[in-house]
mmCIF file of C-alpha atoms in Angstrom:
data_model
loop_
_atom_site.group_PDB
_atom_site.id
_atom_site.type_symbol
_atom_site.label_atom_id
_atom_site.label_comp_id
_atom_site.label_asym_id
_atom_site.label_seq_id
_atom_site.Cartn_x
_atom_site.Cartn_y
_atom_site.Cartn_z
ATOM 1 C CA MET A 28 202.453 -257.826 137.222
ATOM 2 C CA LYS A 29 203.331 -254.285 136.220
ATOM 3 C CA LYS A 30 205.016 -255.519 133.030
ATOM 4 C CA THR A 31 201.937 -257.585 132.208
ATOM 5 C CA LYS A 32 199.694 -254.516 132.463
ATOM 6 C CA ILE A 33 202.044 -252.494 130.251
ATOM 7 C CA LEU A 34 202.156 -255.251 127.631
ATOM 8 C CA SER A 35 198.379 -255.549 127.731
ATOM 9 C CA PHE A 36 198.045 -251.804 127.230
ATOM 10 C CA VAL A 37 200.512 -251.809 124.312
ATOM 11 C CA LEU A 38 198.723 -254.759 122.702
ATOM 12 C CA ALA A 39 195.353 -253.068 123.078
ATOM 13 C CA PHE A 40 196.754 -249.846 121.570
ATOM 14 C CA VAL A 41 198.223 -251.735 118.600
ATOM 15 C CA LEU A 42 194.930 -253.521 118.013
ATOM 16 C CA LEU A 43 193.121 -250.186 118.160
ATOM 17 C CA LEU A 44 195.490 -248.683 115.558
ATOM 18 C CA CYS A 45 195.000 -251.673 113.295
ATOM 19 C CA SER A 46 191.260 -251.383 113.682
ATOM 20 C CA CYS A 47 191.337 -247.679 112.809
ATOM 21 C CA SER A 48 193.596 -248.318 109.818
ATOM 22 C CA LYS A 49 191.256 -250.993 108.517
ATOM 23 C CA GLU A 50 188.285 -248.689 109.021
ATOM 24 C CA GLN A 51 189.971 -245.928 106.998
ATOM 25 C CA GLU A 52 190.571 -248.318 104.115
ATOM 26 C CA THR A 53 186.929 -249.360 104.082
ATOM 27 C CA VAL A 54 185.192 -246.191 102.979
ATOM 28 C CA GLY A 55 182.449 -247.659 100.853
ATOM 29 C CA GLY A 56 178.951 -246.348 101.434
ATOM 30 C CA ASN A 57 175.394 -246.620 100.211
ATOM 31 C CA TYR A 58 174.715 -244.034 97.530
ATOM 32 C CA MET A 59 171.758 -242.829 95.501
ATOM 33 C CA PHE A 60 172.902 -241.664 92.069
ATOM 34 C CA ALA A 61 170.618 -239.163 90.263
ATOM 35 C CA THR A 62 171.123 -239.702 86.526
ATOM 36 C CA GLY A 63 168.566 -238.990 83.791
ATOM 37 C CA LYS A 64 165.826 -240.537 81.707
ATOM 38 C CA ALA A 65 165.905 -244.314 81.254
ATOM 39 C CA GLY A 66 167.825 -245.155 78.105
ATOM 40 C CA GLY A 67 169.524 -241.759 77.908
ATOM 41 C CA THR A 68 173.239 -241.001 78.156
ATOM 42 C CA TYR A 69 173.112 -239.910 81.802
ATOM 43 C CA TYR A 70 171.285 -243.081 82.829
ATOM 44 C CA SER A 71 173.451 -245.525 80.867
ATOM 45 C CA LEU A 72 176.733 -243.818 81.816
ATOM 46 C CA GLY A 73 175.585 -243.625 85.430
ATOM 47 C CA THR A 74 174.917 -247.348 85.439
ATOM 48 C CA CYS A 75 178.446 -247.929 84.146
ATOM 49 C CA LEU A 76 180.030 -245.663 86.798
ATOM 50 C CA ALA A 77 177.998 -247.306 89.561
ATOM 51 C CA SER A 78 179.251 -250.718 88.484
ATOM 52 C CA VAL A 79 182.873 -249.547 88.723
ATOM 53 C CA TRP A 80 182.311 -247.899 92.106
ATOM 54 C CA ASP A 81 180.627 -250.929 93.601
ATOM 55 C CA LYS A 82 183.404 -253.184 92.317
ATOM 56 C CA TYR A 83 186.394 -251.125 93.440
ATOM 57 C CA SER A 84 185.289 -248.876 96.323
ATOM 58 C CA GLN A 85 183.212 -251.325 98.367
ATOM 59 C CA SER A 86 180.129 -249.186 97.824
ATOM 60 C CA SER A 87 176.516 -249.950 96.989
ATOM 61 C CA THR A 88 175.072 -247.547 94.426
ATOM 62 C CA ASN A 89 171.427 -247.292 93.446
ATOM 63 C CA ILE A 90 170.456 -245.551 90.197
ATOM 64 C CA ALA A 91 167.621 -243.012 90.198
ATOM 65 C CA THR A 92 165.976 -242.087 86.901
ATOM 66 C CA THR A 93 165.256 -238.356 86.702
ATOM 67 C CA THR A 94 164.387 -235.632 84.221
ATOM 68 C CA GLY A 95 167.982 -234.389 84.266
ATOM 69 C CA SER A 96 170.107 -231.574 85.678
ATOM 70 C CA VAL A 97 167.456 -229.475 87.446
ATOM 71 C CA SER A 98 165.855 -232.396 89.251
ATOM 72 C CA ASN A 99 169.270 -233.866 90.085
ATOM 73 C CA ILE A 100 170.336 -230.718 91.943
ATOM 74 C CA GLU A 101 167.024 -230.644 93.787
ATOM 75 C CA MET A 102 167.474 -234.265 94.863
ATOM 76 C CA LEU A 103 170.951 -233.572 96.223
ATOM 77 C CA LEU A 104 169.840 -230.428 98.061
ATOM 78 C CA LYS A 105 167.006 -232.341 99.726
ATOM 79 C CA GLU A 106 169.376 -235.265 100.425
ATOM 80 C CA ASN A 107 167.246 -237.631 98.375
ATOM 81 C CA ALA A 108 170.391 -238.389 96.363
ATOM 82 C CA ASP A 109 174.117 -238.334 97.096
ATOM 83 C CA ILE A 110 175.679 -238.064 93.627
ATOM 84 C CA GLY A 111 174.367 -236.775 90.312
ATOM 85 C CA PHE A 112 175.013 -235.471 86.821
ATOM 86 C CA VAL A 113 174.468 -231.799 86.030
ATOM 87 C CA GLN A 114 175.166 -229.449 83.158
ATOM 88 C CA ASN A 115 177.488 -226.708 84.356
ATOM 89 C CA ASP A 116 175.097 -223.948 83.273
ATOM 90 C CA ILE A 117 172.409 -225.267 85.612
ATOM 91 C CA LEU A 118 174.903 -225.529 88.463
ATOM 92 C CA TYR A 119 175.890 -221.915 87.750
ATOM 93 C CA TYR A 120 172.257 -220.773 87.924
ATOM 94 C CA ALA A 121 171.809 -222.619 91.235
ATOM 95 C CA LEU A 122 174.935 -221.116 92.805
ATOM 96 C CA GLU A 123 174.208 -217.601 91.512
ATOM 97 C CA GLY A 124 170.435 -217.552 92.079
ATOM 98 C CA GLN A 125 169.490 -217.140 88.419
ATOM 99 C CA GLU A 126 166.894 -218.568 86.017
ATOM 100 C CA MET A 127 164.933 -221.341 87.785
ATOM 101 C CA TYR A 128 166.803 -220.450 91.010
ATOM 102 C CA GLU A 129 166.173 -216.710 90.784
ATOM 103 C CA GLU A 130 166.583 -214.938 94.134
ATOM 104 C CA ASN A 131 167.333 -218.281 95.753
ATOM 105 C CA LYS A 132 171.032 -219.133 95.699
ATOM 106 C CA GLN A 133 171.821 -222.728 96.539
ATOM 107 C CA ARG A 134 174.662 -224.268 98.528
ATOM 108 C CA GLY A 135 175.525 -227.755 99.642
ATOM 109 C CA VAL A 136 176.730 -229.361 96.397
ATOM 110 C CA SER A 137 180.315 -229.824 95.222
ATOM 111 C CA VAL A 138 182.007 -230.905 92.017
ATOM 112 C CA VAL A 139 183.596 -234.345 91.796
ATOM 113 C CA ALA A 140 184.657 -234.360 88.134
ATOM 114 C CA ASN A 141 184.240 -232.594 84.810
ATOM 115 C CA LEU A 142 183.304 -235.545 82.610
ATOM 116 C CA TYR A 143 182.645 -234.422 79.018
ATOM 117 C CA THR A 144 181.169 -231.641 76.892
ATOM 118 C CA GLU A 145 177.844 -231.212 75.117
ATOM 119 C CA SER A 146 177.285 -228.954 72.098
ATOM 120 C CA ALA A 147 174.551 -226.422 71.363
ATOM 121 C CA GLN A 148 172.874 -227.149 68.022
ATOM 122 C CA PHE A 149 170.335 -225.133 66.012
ATOM 123 C CA VAL A 150 169.012 -227.369 63.233
ATOM 124 C CA VAL A 151 167.076 -226.311 60.126
ATOM 125 C CA ASN A 152 166.241 -227.989 56.863
ATOM 126 C CA ALA A 153 168.873 -227.211 54.249
ATOM 127 C CA SER A 154 166.142 -226.281 51.774
ATOM 128 C CA THR A 155 165.257 -223.143 53.778
ATOM 129 C CA ASP A 156 166.882 -219.719 53.458
ATOM 130 C CA ILE A 157 167.774 -219.689 57.171
ATOM 131 C CA MET A 158 171.549 -219.353 57.265
ATOM 132 C CA THR A 159 172.227 -217.620 60.602
ATOM 133 C CA ILE A 160 170.564 -217.196 63.989
ATOM 134 C CA PRO A 161 169.361 -213.630 63.174
ATOM 135 C CA ASP A 162 167.458 -215.217 60.253
ATOM 136 C CA LEU A 163 165.208 -216.898 62.856
ATOM 137 C CA ASN A 164 163.421 -213.570 63.392
ATOM 138 C CA GLY A 165 159.732 -214.184 62.669
ATOM 139 C CA LYS A 166 160.187 -217.974 62.514
ATOM 140 C CA THR A 167 158.813 -220.831 64.606
ATOM 141 C CA VAL A 168 161.514 -222.287 66.843
ATOM 142 C CA ALA A 169 161.451 -225.301 69.167
ATOM 143 C CA VAL A 170 163.592 -224.377 72.182
ATOM 144 C CA GLY A 171 163.130 -227.419 74.414
ATOM 145 C CA GLU A 172 160.702 -228.109 77.224
ATOM 146 C CA TYR A 173 159.813 -225.145 79.425
ATOM 147 C CA GLY A 174 162.092 -224.566 82.414
ATOM 148 C CA THR A 175 164.757 -227.036 81.310
ATOM 149 C CA ALA A 176 168.487 -226.573 80.874
ATOM 150 C CA THR A 177 168.008 -226.794 77.100
ATOM 151 C CA GLU A 178 165.409 -224.029 77.016
ATOM 152 C CA ALA A 179 167.536 -221.731 79.181
ATOM 153 C CA ALA A 180 170.544 -222.224 76.871
ATOM 154 C CA ALA A 181 168.434 -221.553 73.767
ATOM 155 C CA ARG A 182 167.099 -218.315 75.237
ATOM 156 C CA LYS A 183 170.576 -217.100 76.260
ATOM 157 C CA ILE A 184 172.010 -217.724 72.801
ATOM 158 C CA LEU A 185 169.050 -216.204 70.945
ATOM 159 C CA GLU A 186 169.159 -213.074 73.127
ATOM 160 C CA ALA A 187 172.890 -212.715 72.523
ATOM 161 C CA TYR A 188 172.054 -212.447 68.815
ATOM 162 C CA GLY A 189 169.283 -209.943 69.481
ATOM 163 C CA ILE A 190 166.416 -212.430 69.105
ATOM 164 C CA THR A 191 163.906 -212.330 71.976
ATOM 165 C CA TYR A 192 160.978 -214.698 72.425
ATOM 166 C CA ASP A 193 158.496 -212.033 71.324
ATOM 167 C CA MET A 194 160.266 -211.940 67.936
ATOM 168 C CA ILE A 195 159.670 -215.639 67.213
ATOM 169 C CA THR A 196 156.946 -218.222 67.713
ATOM 170 C CA VAL A 197 158.237 -220.350 70.585
ATOM 171 C CA LYS A 198 157.500 -224.052 70.808
ATOM 172 C CA TYR A 199 158.280 -225.774 74.118
ATOM 173 C CA GLN A 200 158.888 -229.285 72.836
ATOM 174 C CA THR A 201 161.031 -232.313 73.422
ATOM 175 C CA PHE A 202 163.634 -232.751 70.724
ATOM 176 C CA SER A 203 161.893 -235.790 69.261
ATOM 177 C CA GLU A 204 158.745 -233.660 68.923
ATOM 178 C CA ALA A 205 160.823 -230.917 67.323
ATOM 179 C CA MET A 206 162.216 -233.332 64.754
ATOM 180 C CA SER A 207 158.663 -234.303 63.820
ATOM 181 C CA GLY A 208 157.847 -230.605 63.516
ATOM 182 C CA LEU A 209 160.797 -230.032 61.179
ATOM 183 C CA SER A 210 159.640 -232.952 59.079
ATOM 184 C CA SER A 211 156.050 -231.701 58.795
ATOM 185 C CA GLY A 212 157.064 -228.070 58.357
ATOM 186 C CA SER A 213 155.228 -226.890 61.471
ATOM 187 C CA ILE A 214 158.472 -225.474 62.878
ATOM 188 C CA ASP A 215 161.433 -223.825 61.155
ATOM 189 C CA ALA A 216 164.245 -224.627 63.568
ATOM 190 C CA ALA A 217 164.954 -226.901 66.509
ATOM 191 C CA PHE A 218 167.454 -226.418 69.317
ATOM 192 C CA ALA A 219 169.315 -229.133 71.197
ATOM 193 C CA VAL A 220 172.154 -229.464 73.669
ATOM 194 C CA SER A 221 173.719 -232.898 73.474
ATOM 195 C CA SER A 222 176.917 -234.818 73.020
ATOM 196 C CA LEU A 223 177.866 -235.419 69.402
ATOM 197 C CA PRO A 224 176.233 -236.855 67.487
ATOM 198 C CA SER A 225 172.701 -236.383 68.746
ATOM 199 C CA ALA A 226 170.843 -239.600 67.989
ATOM 200 C CA ASN A 227 167.694 -237.706 66.956
ATOM 201 C CA ILE A 228 169.525 -235.334 64.608
ATOM 202 C CA LEU A 229 171.591 -238.166 63.154
ATOM 203 C CA GLU A 230 168.479 -240.215 62.415
ATOM 204 C CA TYR A 231 166.747 -237.210 60.853
ATOM 205 C CA SER A 232 169.791 -236.419 58.701
ATOM 206 C CA GLN A 233 169.667 -239.902 57.175
ATOM 207 C CA THR A 234 166.539 -238.999 55.208
ATOM 208 C CA ARG A 235 166.730 -235.197 54.931
ATOM 209 C CA GLU A 236 169.489 -232.718 54.285
ATOM 210 C CA ILE A 237 170.005 -230.442 57.293
ATOM 211 C CA ARG A 238 171.921 -227.272 58.088
ATOM 212 C CA LEU A 239 173.412 -226.305 61.442
ATOM 213 C CA LEU A 240 173.454 -222.607 62.280
ATOM 214 C CA PRO A 241 176.864 -221.295 63.413
ATOM 215 C CA ILE A 242 177.147 -220.025 66.989
ATOM 216 C CA SER A 243 180.125 -217.810 67.774
ATOM 217 C CA LEU A 244 179.680 -215.775 70.929
ATOM 218 C CA THR A 245 182.459 -216.415 73.382
ATOM 219 C CA GLN A 246 184.575 -213.585 71.949
ATOM 220 C CA SER A 247 182.021 -211.191 73.453
ATOM 221 C CA ALA A 248 183.089 -209.928 76.889
ATOM 222 C CA ALA A 249 179.461 -209.267 77.829
ATOM 223 C CA PHE A 250 178.449 -212.803 76.863
ATOM 224 C CA LYS A 251 181.326 -214.274 78.857
ATOM 225 C CA ARG A 252 180.266 -212.310 81.929
ATOM 226 C CA SER A 253 176.643 -213.454 81.710
ATOM 227 C CA CYS A 254 177.383 -217.016 80.593
ATOM 228 C CA PRO A 255 180.823 -218.067 81.906
ATOM 229 C CA PHE A 256 179.867 -221.719 81.563
ATOM 230 C CA PHE A 257 179.967 -221.681 77.732
ATOM 231 C CA SER A 258 183.174 -222.585 75.867
ATOM 232 C CA ASP A 259 184.108 -222.627 72.181
ATOM 233 C CA GLY A 260 183.484 -225.701 70.077
ATOM 234 C CA MET A 261 183.107 -226.998 66.544
ATOM 235 C CA ILE A 262 180.706 -229.387 64.865
ATOM 236 C CA LEU A 263 182.558 -230.929 61.947
ATOM 237 C CA ASN A 264 180.675 -231.588 58.723
ATOM 238 C CA ASP A 265 181.209 -235.342 58.956
ATOM 239 C CA VAL A 266 179.200 -235.569 62.199
ATOM 240 C CA TYR A 267 175.869 -235.278 60.346
ATOM 241 C CA GLY A 268 177.025 -235.097 56.742
ATOM 242 C CA THR A 269 176.365 -231.355 56.489
ATOM 243 C CA GLU A 270 177.866 -229.181 53.782
ATOM 244 C CA GLN A 271 180.013 -227.186 56.193
ATOM 245 C CA SER A 272 181.553 -227.441 59.638
ATOM 246 C CA VAL A 273 180.203 -224.813 62.035
ATOM 247 C CA SER A 274 181.328 -223.129 65.224
ATOM 248 C CA THR A 275 179.254 -223.643 68.353
ATOM 249 C CA VAL A 276 179.305 -223.208 72.111
ATOM 250 C CA CYS A 277 179.639 -226.071 74.545
ATOM 251 C CA ILE A 278 178.765 -226.786 78.136
ATOM 252 C CA ASP A 279 180.349 -229.297 80.491
ATOM 253 C CA VAL A 280 178.653 -232.267 82.090
ATOM 254 C CA LEU A 281 179.763 -232.461 85.702
ATOM 255 C CA LEU A 282 179.621 -235.188 88.306
ATOM 256 C CA ILE A 283 178.543 -233.545 91.567
ATOM 257 C CA CYS A 284 177.840 -234.708 95.114
ATOM 258 C CA ARG A 285 176.500 -233.474 98.411
ATOM 259 C CA SER A 286 179.164 -231.383 100.129
ATOM 260 C CA ASN A 287 178.614 -233.113 103.473
ATOM 261 C CA ILE A 288 179.745 -236.543 102.272
ATOM 262 C CA PRO A 289 183.025 -237.377 104.091
ATOM 263 C CA THR A 290 186.287 -236.656 102.297
ATOM 264 C CA ALA A 291 187.433 -240.286 102.385
ATOM 265 C CA ASN A 292 184.268 -241.488 100.649
ATOM 266 C CA ILE A 293 184.501 -239.069 97.726
ATOM 267 C CA TYR A 294 188.237 -239.705 97.437
ATOM 268 C CA SER A 295 187.485 -243.426 97.164
ATOM 269 C CA LEU A 296 184.845 -242.894 94.460
ATOM 270 C CA THR A 297 187.105 -240.524 92.503
ATOM 271 C CA LYS A 298 190.026 -242.926 92.689
ATOM 272 C CA ALA A 299 187.892 -245.877 91.614
ATOM 273 C CA LEU A 300 186.598 -243.848 88.671
ATOM 274 C CA PHE A 301 189.971 -242.764 87.282
ATOM 275 C CA ASP A 302 191.938 -245.879 88.190
ATOM 276 C CA ASN A 303 189.530 -247.951 86.109
ATOM 277 C CA THR A 304 188.708 -245.828 83.076
ATOM 278 C CA ASP A 305 189.426 -248.832 80.840
ATOM 279 C CA GLU A 306 186.302 -250.507 82.190
ATOM 280 C CA ILE A 307 184.272 -247.339 81.642
ATOM 281 C CA VAL A 308 185.557 -247.084 78.054
ATOM 282 C CA SER A 309 184.501 -250.660 77.387
ATOM 283 C CA GLY A 310 181.152 -250.093 79.090
ATOM 284 C CA HIS A 311 180.047 -246.798 77.521
ATOM 285 C CA ALA A 312 180.863 -244.680 74.458
ATOM 286 C CA LYS A 313 181.456 -241.567 76.583
ATOM 287 C CA GLY A 314 184.125 -243.367 78.572
ATOM 288 C CA GLY A 315 186.737 -242.300 76.045
ATOM 289 C CA ASP A 316 186.102 -238.630 76.935
ATOM 290 C CA ILE A 317 186.723 -239.129 80.643
ATOM 291 C CA ASN A 318 190.212 -238.435 81.979
ATOM 292 C CA ALA A 319 191.611 -237.057 85.220
ATOM 293 C CA VAL A 320 193.324 -234.031 83.665
ATOM 294 C CA ALA A 321 190.163 -232.623 82.094
ATOM 295 C CA ALA A 322 188.116 -233.740 85.099
ATOM 296 C CA SER A 323 190.155 -231.560 87.452
ATOM 297 C CA GLU A 324 189.146 -228.300 85.739
ATOM 298 C CA THR A 325 185.810 -226.554 86.042
ATOM 299 C CA ALA A 326 184.551 -223.076 85.208
ATOM 300 C CA VAL A 327 181.657 -223.462 87.646
ATOM 301 C CA GLY A 328 181.468 -224.573 91.261
ATOM 302 C CA SER A 329 184.135 -225.825 93.658
ATOM 303 C CA PHE A 330 185.599 -229.263 94.124
ATOM 304 C CA HIS A 331 184.764 -231.533 97.021
ATOM 305 C CA ALA A 332 187.751 -232.016 99.332
ATOM 306 C CA GLY A 333 187.856 -235.737 98.503
ATOM 307 C CA ALA A 334 188.077 -235.102 94.759
ATOM 308 C CA LYS A 335 190.666 -232.356 95.287
ATOM 309 C CA GLN A 336 192.755 -234.736 97.368
ATOM 310 C CA TYR A 337 192.821 -237.239 94.502
ATOM 311 C CA TYR A 338 193.743 -234.641 91.852
ATOM 312 C CA ASP A 339 196.396 -233.110 94.100
ATOM 313 C CA ALA A 340 197.985 -236.538 94.478
ATOM 314 C CA LEU A 341 198.266 -236.699 90.687
ATOM 315 C CA GLY A 342 199.841 -233.264 90.595
ATOM 316 C CA GLU A 343 196.728 -231.815 88.951
ATOM 317 C CA GLU A 344 195.637 -228.832 91.027
ATOM 318 C CA PRO A 345 191.899 -228.383 90.405
ATOM 319 C CA ALA A 346 191.185 -225.141 88.556
ATOM 320 C CA SER A 347 187.853 -223.876 89.819
ATOM 321 C CA SER A 348 185.995 -220.651 90.270
ATOM 322 C CA ALA A 349 186.230 -220.937 94.043
ATOM 323 C CA GLN A 350 188.120 -222.714 96.777
ATOM 324 C CA SER A 351 187.459 -226.396 97.388
ATOM 325 C CA GLU A 352 184.647 -226.909 99.843
ATOM 326 C CA SER A 353 185.369 -228.619 103.120
ATOM 327 C CA SER A 354 184.512 -232.254 103.606
ATOM 328 C CA GLY A 355 181.370 -231.125 105.396
ATOM 329 C CA GLU A 356 181.209 -233.889 107.977
ATOM 330 C CA SER A 357 178.108 -232.140 109.278
ATOM 331 C CA SER A 358 175.197 -231.143 107.056
ATOM 332 C CA GLU A 359 175.313 -227.696 105.452
ATOM 333 C CA GLU A 360 172.160 -225.632 105.453
ATOM 334 C CA ASN A 361 170.502 -225.262 102.034
ATOM 335 C CA SER A 362 168.883 -221.887 101.617
ATOM 336 C CA GLY A 363 166.437 -223.123 99.020
ATOM 337 C CA GLU A 364 164.757 -225.887 100.992
#
């Protein structure tokens, strides 16, 4: 009788271990993915990533169309979304309490991966005498919609060259509106931040000769301190058929998540992403830019413990501006809500 009880106990314990092991392997969840405008890069790439996640990590991912980085962070902070895309400059402003987050530092979001870069682009008609950014003094410049990541980047770059908004006529326009303005002559220059090539600029350059203004600021220690999210880049002349290649500054597009999502879940999503990049490459043009080595480095924010676990297993220690955040099994208070 005693042996029977012992055997029963051992069997029950083994079954419990098996159950726990199976539960650990099944870490899929239901996720809301904040992307971007329908038809845009964030939306289409997000749809591709969601398909891979749902296929390989036993998850169910819903896509949310948004206006981009600023709204994506807000959705994560309010727990209306679990995962999202964000430009690293906007994440920096949120973490440091600057720009649209002035005096209101945010917490509760972590980096999953550094996906690809976007380039800053000042576009003018080649027929003008505008050769450099200082030449924009007294001109009409489209800087993007008010309060957006694009507008903030335009203002930072202009100010670094000594051009303040009171020295130009500012137009808060979408880039498609700006292209129309360049065509009609109602504006002198248009600013964009996008992956290369920008569809709008490329289309415009098919019928008109354009010039890109060179941007070379990252050698400045003061600029690096105020804008650590910018990195050096080049726009080669064959991108838009311009006369010359020009230097520029770039920002990174990050995949972020709520910090309180369990470690195992984010590990599973990260693993599914980088174990199946071939499917992402075949599903979206930006897939070719996504790799685990580049993804494990960020100038802004800290990695989620689940993402860090994946990169550590590859021998790629995440290089970030801060320590990896904990898995956050319990919700972290957001100061901005």
